[in-house]
PDB file of C-alpha atoms in Angstrom:
ATOM      1  CA  UNK A   1       3.046-122.526 -89.768  1.00 46.00           C
ATOM      2  CA  UNK A   2       4.617-121.239 -86.745  1.00 48.00           C
ATOM      3  CA  UNK A   3       2.078-118.430 -86.493  1.00 51.00           C
ATOM      4  CA  UNK A   4      -0.834-120.880 -86.361  1.00 46.00           C
ATOM      5  CA  UNK A   5       0.578-122.681 -83.364  1.00 49.00           C
ATOM      6  CA  UNK A   6       0.910-119.481 -81.313  1.00 47.00           C
ATOM      7  CA  UNK A   7      -2.679-118.450 -82.077  1.00 43.00           C
ATOM      8  CA  UNK A   8      -3.999-121.870 -81.150  1.00 42.00           C
ATOM      9  CA  UNK A   9      -2.178-121.749 -77.800  1.00 47.00           C
ATOM     10  CA  UNK A  10      -3.596-118.265 -77.082  1.00 48.00           C
ATOM     11  CA  UNK A  11      -7.133-119.453 -77.869  1.00 47.00           C
ATOM     12  CA  UNK A  12      -6.726-122.428 -75.541  1.00 48.00           C
ATOM     13  CA  UNK A  13      -5.606-120.087 -72.716  1.00 47.00           C
ATOM     14  CA  UNK A  14      -8.650-117.809 -73.205  1.00 47.00           C
ATOM     15  CA  UNK A  15     -11.056-120.785 -73.105  1.00 47.00           C
ATOM     16  CA  UNK A  16      -9.386-122.121 -69.918  1.00 48.00           C
ATOM     17  CA  UNK A  17      -9.615-118.733 -68.137  1.00 49.00           C
ATOM     18  CA  UNK A  18     -13.257-118.337 -69.214  1.00 50.00           C
ATOM     19  CA  UNK A  19     -14.225-121.774 -67.849  1.00 48.00           C
ATOM     20  CA  UNK A  20     -12.525-121.031 -64.514  1.00 51.00           C
ATOM     21  CA  UNK A  21     -14.478-117.774 -64.088  1.00 51.00           C
ATOM     22  CA  UNK A  22     -17.802-119.469 -64.752  1.00 53.00           C
ATOM     23  CA  UNK A  23     -17.371-121.800 -61.778  1.00 60.00           C
ATOM     24  CA  UNK A  24     -17.196-118.845 -59.269  1.00 65.00           C
ATOM     25  CA  UNK A  25     -20.875-117.832 -59.464  1.00 75.00           C
ATOM     26  CA  UNK A  26     -22.250-115.859 -56.421  1.00 77.00           C
ATOM     27  CA  UNK A  27     -24.954-117.396 -54.185  1.00 81.00           C
ATOM     28  CA  UNK A  28     -28.433-115.807 -54.577  1.00 90.00           C
ATOM     29  CA  UNK A  29     -28.747-115.222 -50.782  1.00 91.00           C
ATOM     30  CA  UNK A  30     -26.459-114.993 -47.765  1.00 91.00           C
ATOM     31  CA  UNK A  31     -27.066-114.619 -44.017  1.00 92.00           C
ATOM     32  CA  UNK A  32     -25.339-112.656 -41.244  1.00 93.00           C
ATOM     33  CA  UNK A  33     -25.667-113.540 -37.568  1.00 93.00           C
ATOM     34  CA  UNK A  34     -26.298-110.320 -35.585  1.00 94.00           C
ATOM     35  CA  UNK A  35     -25.994-109.900 -31.801  1.00 92.00           C
ATOM     36  CA  UNK A  36     -26.685-107.055 -29.385  1.00 87.00           C
ATOM     37  CA  UNK A  37     -26.990-106.722 -25.631  1.00 87.00           C
ATOM     38  CA  UNK A  38     -29.686-105.010 -23.582  1.00 83.00           C
ATOM     39  CA  UNK A  39     -28.348-103.882 -20.235  1.00 79.00           C
ATOM     40  CA  UNK A  40     -30.402-103.709 -17.066  1.00 81.00           C
ATOM     41  CA  UNK A  41     -31.300-100.081 -16.418  1.00 91.00           C
ATOM     42  CA  UNK A  42     -30.515 -98.379 -13.129  1.00 95.00           C
ATOM     43  CA  UNK A  43     -31.881 -95.665 -10.888  1.00 97.00           C
ATOM     44  CA  UNK A  44     -29.028 -93.423  -9.728  1.00 97.00           C
ATOM     45  CA  UNK A  45     -28.503 -90.163  -7.850  1.00 98.00           C
ATOM     46  CA  UNK A  46     -25.462 -87.921  -8.128  1.00 98.00           C
ATOM     47  CA  UNK A  47     -24.665 -85.071  -5.702  1.00 98.00           C
ATOM     48  CA  UNK A  48     -21.632 -82.811  -5.250  1.00 97.00           C
ATOM     49  CA  UNK A  49     -18.725 -84.319  -3.335  1.00 97.00           C
ATOM     50  CA  UNK A  50     -18.172 -81.188  -1.240  1.00 97.00           C
ATOM     51  CA  UNK A  51     -19.888 -77.855  -0.602  1.00 97.00           C
ATOM     52  CA  UNK A  52     -18.917 -74.763   1.381  1.00 97.00           C
ATOM     53  CA  UNK A  53     -21.951 -72.810   2.600  1.00 97.00           C
ATOM     54  CA  UNK A  54     -19.953 -69.814   3.829  1.00 97.00           C
ATOM     55  CA  UNK A  55     -19.856 -68.366   7.343  1.00 97.00           C
ATOM     56  CA  UNK A  56     -22.028 -66.694   9.938  1.00 97.00           C
ATOM     57  CA  UNK A  57     -22.288 -65.723  13.581  1.00 97.00           C
ATOM     58  CA  UNK A  58     -23.895 -67.558  16.520  1.00 97.00           C
ATOM     59  CA  UNK A  59     -27.630 -66.889  16.565  1.00 96.00           C
ATOM     60  CA  UNK A  60     -27.656 -66.058  12.844  1.00 97.00           C
ATOM     61  CA  UNK A  61     -28.119 -68.113   9.692  1.00 98.00           C
ATOM     62  CA  UNK A  62     -25.764 -69.390   7.035  1.00 98.00           C
ATOM     63  CA  UNK A  63     -27.442 -69.955   3.671  1.00 98.00           C
ATOM     64  CA  UNK A  64     -25.897 -71.578   0.618  1.00 97.00           C
ATOM     65  CA  UNK A  65     -26.646 -73.873  -2.270  1.00 98.00           C
ATOM     66  CA  UNK A  66     -25.367 -77.432  -2.187  1.00 97.00           C
ATOM     67  CA  UNK A  67     -24.808 -77.715  -5.951  1.00 98.00           C
ATOM     68  CA  UNK A  68     -26.644 -79.736  -8.591  1.00 98.00           C
ATOM     69  CA  UNK A  69     -28.244 -83.015  -7.526  1.00 98.00           C
ATOM     70  CA  UNK A  70     -29.333 -85.268 -10.413  1.00 98.00           C
ATOM     71  CA  UNK A  71     -31.494 -88.380 -10.542  1.00 98.00           C
ATOM     72  CA  UNK A  72     -31.015 -90.528 -13.646  1.00 98.00           C
ATOM     73  CA  UNK A  73     -33.580 -93.248 -14.305  1.00 97.00           C
ATOM     74  CA  UNK A  74     -32.543 -95.608 -17.108  1.00 96.00           C
ATOM     75  CA  UNK A  75     -34.724 -98.533 -15.961  1.00 94.00           C
ATOM     76  CA  UNK A  76     -37.073 -98.159 -18.951  1.00 89.00           C
ATOM     77  CA  UNK A  77     -40.038 -98.972 -16.705  1.00 88.00           C
ATOM     78  CA  UNK A  78     -43.677 -98.690 -17.712  1.00 92.00           C
ATOM     79  CA  UNK A  79     -44.120 -96.748 -14.442  1.00 93.00           C
ATOM     80  CA  UNK A  80     -40.999 -94.634 -14.061  1.00 95.00           C
ATOM     81  CA  UNK A  81     -41.882 -93.202 -10.630  1.00 97.00           C
ATOM     82  CA  UNK A  82     -39.247 -92.529  -7.976  1.00 98.00           C
ATOM     83  CA  UNK A  83     -38.740 -90.597  -4.714  1.00 98.00           C
ATOM     84  CA  UNK A  84     -35.480 -88.843  -3.791  1.00 98.00           C
ATOM     85  CA  UNK A  85     -34.893 -88.220  -0.084  1.00 98.00           C
ATOM     86  CA  UNK A  86     -32.241 -86.470   1.990  1.00 98.00           C
ATOM     87  CA  UNK A  87     -30.790 -86.918   5.483  1.00 98.00           C
ATOM     88  CA  UNK A  88     -27.861 -85.314   7.298  1.00 98.00           C
ATOM     89  CA  UNK A  89     -25.356 -86.207   9.964  1.00 98.00           C
ATOM     90  CA  UNK A  90     -24.428 -84.080  12.967  1.00 98.00           C
ATOM     91  CA  UNK A  91     -22.054 -81.236  12.029  1.00 98.00           C
ATOM     92  CA  UNK A  92     -19.057 -80.818  14.353  1.00 98.00           C
ATOM     93  CA  UNK A  93     -15.897 -78.872  14.928  1.00 97.00           C
ATOM     94  CA  UNK A  94     -13.105 -79.510  17.428  1.00 94.00           C
ATOM     95  CA  UNK A  95     -13.944 -82.250  19.917  1.00 93.00           C
ATOM     96  CA  UNK A  96     -17.674 -82.327  19.155  1.00 92.00           C
ATOM     97  CA  UNK A  97     -18.865 -81.030  22.565  1.00 96.00           C
ATOM     98  CA  UNK A  98     -22.389 -79.533  22.577  1.00 96.00           C
ATOM     99  CA  UNK A  99     -21.127 -75.999  21.736  1.00 96.00           C
ATOM    100  CA  UNK A 100     -19.048 -77.582  18.917  1.00 97.00           C
ATOM    101  CA  UNK A 101     -22.081 -79.324  17.404  1.00 97.00           C
ATOM    102  CA  UNK A 102     -24.872 -78.327  15.008  1.00 98.00           C
ATOM    103  CA  UNK A 103     -27.667 -80.909  14.809  1.00 98.00           C
ATOM    104  CA  UNK A 104     -29.268 -81.801  11.454  1.00 98.00           C
ATOM    105  CA  UNK A 105     -32.603 -80.490  12.779  1.00 98.00           C
ATOM    106  CA  UNK A 106     -30.993 -77.019  12.937  1.00 98.00           C
ATOM    107  CA  UNK A 107     -30.419 -77.090   9.165  1.00 98.00           C
ATOM    108  CA  UNK A 108     -33.344 -76.448   6.824  1.00 98.00           C
ATOM    109  CA  UNK A 109     -33.447 -77.995   3.333  1.00 98.00           C
ATOM    110  CA  UNK A 110     -35.133 -76.378   0.361  1.00 97.00           C
ATOM    111  CA  UNK A 111     -34.956 -78.306  -2.953  1.00 98.00           C
ATOM    112  CA  UNK A 112     -36.382 -75.508  -5.101  1.00 97.00           C
ATOM    113  CA  UNK A 113     -37.704 -76.189  -8.598  1.00 98.00           C
ATOM    114  CA  UNK A 114     -36.005 -78.451 -11.120  1.00 98.00           C
ATOM    115  CA  UNK A 115     -33.220 -76.788 -13.082  1.00 98.00           C
ATOM    116  CA  UNK A 116     -33.521 -79.456 -15.823  1.00 98.00           C
ATOM    117  CA  UNK A 117     -35.682 -82.501 -16.598  1.00 98.00           C
ATOM    118  CA  UNK A 118     -36.000 -85.051 -19.383  1.00 97.00           C
ATOM    119  CA  UNK A 119     -38.636 -87.688 -20.038  1.00 96.00           C
ATOM    120  CA  UNK A 120     -42.347 -87.883 -19.408  1.00 96.00           C
ATOM    121  CA  UNK A 121     -44.283 -87.791 -16.152  1.00 96.00           C
ATOM    122  CA  UNK A 122     -44.594 -85.228 -13.371  1.00 97.00           C
ATOM    123  CA  UNK A 123     -41.539 -83.856 -11.557  1.00 98.00           C
ATOM    124  CA  UNK A 124     -42.341 -82.337  -8.140  1.00 98.00           C
ATOM    125  CA  UNK A 125     -39.943 -80.566  -5.764  1.00 98.00           C
ATOM    126  CA  UNK A 126     -40.149 -81.555  -2.115  1.00 98.00           C
ATOM    127  CA  UNK A 127     -39.958 -77.879  -1.144  1.00 98.00           C
ATOM    128  CA  UNK A 128     -40.914 -75.608  -4.042  1.00 97.00           C
ATOM    129  CA  UNK A 129     -40.196 -72.310  -2.247  1.00 97.00           C
ATOM    130  CA  UNK A 130     -37.973 -71.062   0.571  1.00 96.00           C
ATOM    131  CA  UNK A 131     -41.071 -70.882   2.765  1.00 97.00           C
ATOM    132  CA  UNK A 132     -41.479 -74.669   2.367  1.00 98.00           C
ATOM    133  CA  UNK A 133     -37.974 -75.461   3.732  1.00 98.00           C
ATOM    134  CA  UNK A 134     -37.892 -78.436   6.115  1.00 98.00           C
ATOM    135  CA  UNK A 135     -35.444 -79.295   8.896  1.00 98.00           C
ATOM    136  CA  UNK A 136     -33.137 -82.177   8.093  1.00 98.00           C
ATOM    137  CA  UNK A 137     -32.821 -85.267  10.265  1.00 97.00           C
ATOM    138  CA  UNK A 138     -30.314 -88.062  10.698  1.00 95.00           C
ATOM    139  CA  UNK A 139     -33.191 -90.522  11.206  1.00 96.00           C
ATOM    140  CA  UNK A 140     -36.241 -89.433   9.209  1.00 97.00           C
ATOM    141  CA  UNK A 141     -35.600 -88.773   5.506  1.00 98.00           C
ATOM    142  CA  UNK A 142     -36.998 -85.555   4.027  1.00 98.00           C
ATOM    143  CA  UNK A 143     -38.500 -85.811   0.529  1.00 98.00           C
ATOM    144  CA  UNK A 144     -36.263 -83.812  -1.812  1.00 98.00           C
ATOM    145  CA  UNK A 145     -37.909 -84.511  -5.185  1.00 98.00           C
ATOM    146  CA  UNK A 146     -40.371 -86.932  -6.762  1.00 98.00           C
ATOM    147  CA  UNK A 147     -41.236 -88.198 -10.209  1.00 98.00           C
ATOM    148  CA  UNK A 148     -44.599 -89.837 -10.865  1.00 97.00           C
ATOM    149  CA  UNK A 149     -45.920 -91.559 -13.946  1.00 94.00           C
ATOM    150  CA  UNK A 150     -44.216 -91.457 -17.274  1.00 92.00           C
ATOM    151  CA  UNK A 151     -42.530 -94.336 -19.029  1.00 91.00           C
ATOM    152  CA  UNK A 152     -38.977 -95.080 -20.040  1.00 89.00           C
ATOM    153  CA  UNK A 153     -35.960 -93.056 -18.999  1.00 94.00           C
ATOM    154  CA  UNK A 154     -36.000 -89.686 -17.270  1.00 97.00           C
ATOM    155  CA  UNK A 155     -33.733 -87.286 -15.385  1.00 98.00           C
ATOM    156  CA  UNK A 156     -34.221 -84.431 -12.947  1.00 98.00           C
ATOM    157  CA  UNK A 157     -31.691 -81.930 -11.615  1.00 98.00           C
ATOM    158  CA  UNK A 158     -32.160 -79.414  -8.804  1.00 98.00           C
ATOM    159  CA  UNK A 159     -29.845 -77.201  -6.751  1.00 98.00           C
ATOM    160  CA  UNK A 160     -30.978 -77.376  -3.098  1.00 98.00           C
ATOM    161  CA  UNK A 161     -30.436 -74.611  -0.594  1.00 98.00           C
ATOM    162  CA  UNK A 162     -29.359 -75.294   2.998  1.00 98.00           C
ATOM    163  CA  UNK A 163     -30.124 -72.816   5.769  1.00 98.00           C
ATOM    164  CA  UNK A 164     -28.055 -73.383   8.915  1.00 98.00           C
ATOM    165  CA  UNK A 165     -29.743 -71.907  11.996  1.00 98.00           C
ATOM    166  CA  UNK A 166     -26.568 -71.362  14.002  1.00 97.00           C
ATOM    167  CA  UNK A 167     -27.143 -72.049  17.738  1.00 97.00           C
ATOM    168  CA  UNK A 168     -26.406 -69.141  20.108  1.00 97.00           C
ATOM    169  CA  UNK A 169     -23.819 -71.168  22.044  1.00 96.00           C
ATOM    170  CA  UNK A 170     -21.828 -72.273  18.978  1.00 96.00           C
ATOM    171  CA  UNK A 171     -18.065 -71.817  19.161  1.00 97.00           C
ATOM    172  CA  UNK A 172     -15.951 -70.546  16.289  1.00 97.00           C
ATOM    173  CA  UNK A 173     -14.656 -73.224  13.927  1.00 97.00           C
ATOM    174  CA  UNK A 174     -15.208 -75.021  10.628  1.00 97.00           C
ATOM    175  CA  UNK A 175     -18.114 -77.461  11.053  1.00 97.00           C
ATOM    176  CA  UNK A 176     -18.165 -80.599   8.957  1.00 98.00           C
ATOM    177  CA  UNK A 177     -20.960 -83.097   8.368  1.00 97.00           C
ATOM    178  CA  UNK A 178     -22.601 -85.075   5.604  1.00 98.00           C
ATOM    179  CA  UNK A 179     -25.779 -84.500   3.613  1.00 98.00           C
ATOM    180  CA  UNK A 180     -26.916 -87.743   1.974  1.00 98.00           C
ATOM    181  CA  UNK A 181     -29.348 -87.970  -0.955  1.00 98.00           C
ATOM    182  CA  UNK A 182     -30.974 -91.301  -1.804  1.00 98.00           C
ATOM    183  CA  UNK A 183     -33.434 -92.416  -4.500  1.00 98.00           C
ATOM    184  CA  UNK A 184     -35.794 -95.366  -4.695  1.00 97.00           C
TER     185      UNK A 184
END
């Protein structure tokens, strides 16, 4: 008789476990709340921090490349056009007297062709060849590169050349100034 009691208790335990499992039935559907963020795109230009064009004598020229300049357009616009321009400050050495000064107008800028582009539209250098070089100015911006048409994001990179027409009365020294690229 003792054996019957143990079997009956085991059967009761199995029925209890089975009933408990039946009450945990999964739902036929379930939802997840999803979020994401769309950031406002920007139009940016990046140019080298410093550049050394080399050296030359009074009355000669000093020619050197500035380094890669890149426009990045992440605005996602239906018309992704932009214009990049360039200006320059006065270049000086020593006390900045006239013989210690090279004016921006004595420095020619030549953008050259794009070294890399992405996106759609037309990319156009401001000065495609060395013969198209234009004198810089501290007042009037020179067009460096343009992008017309296209949609969405795009980028353009070029490596402009500067030609310093060294004045005859220039004194020896390291001349320092600023070349500023802008995009709009």
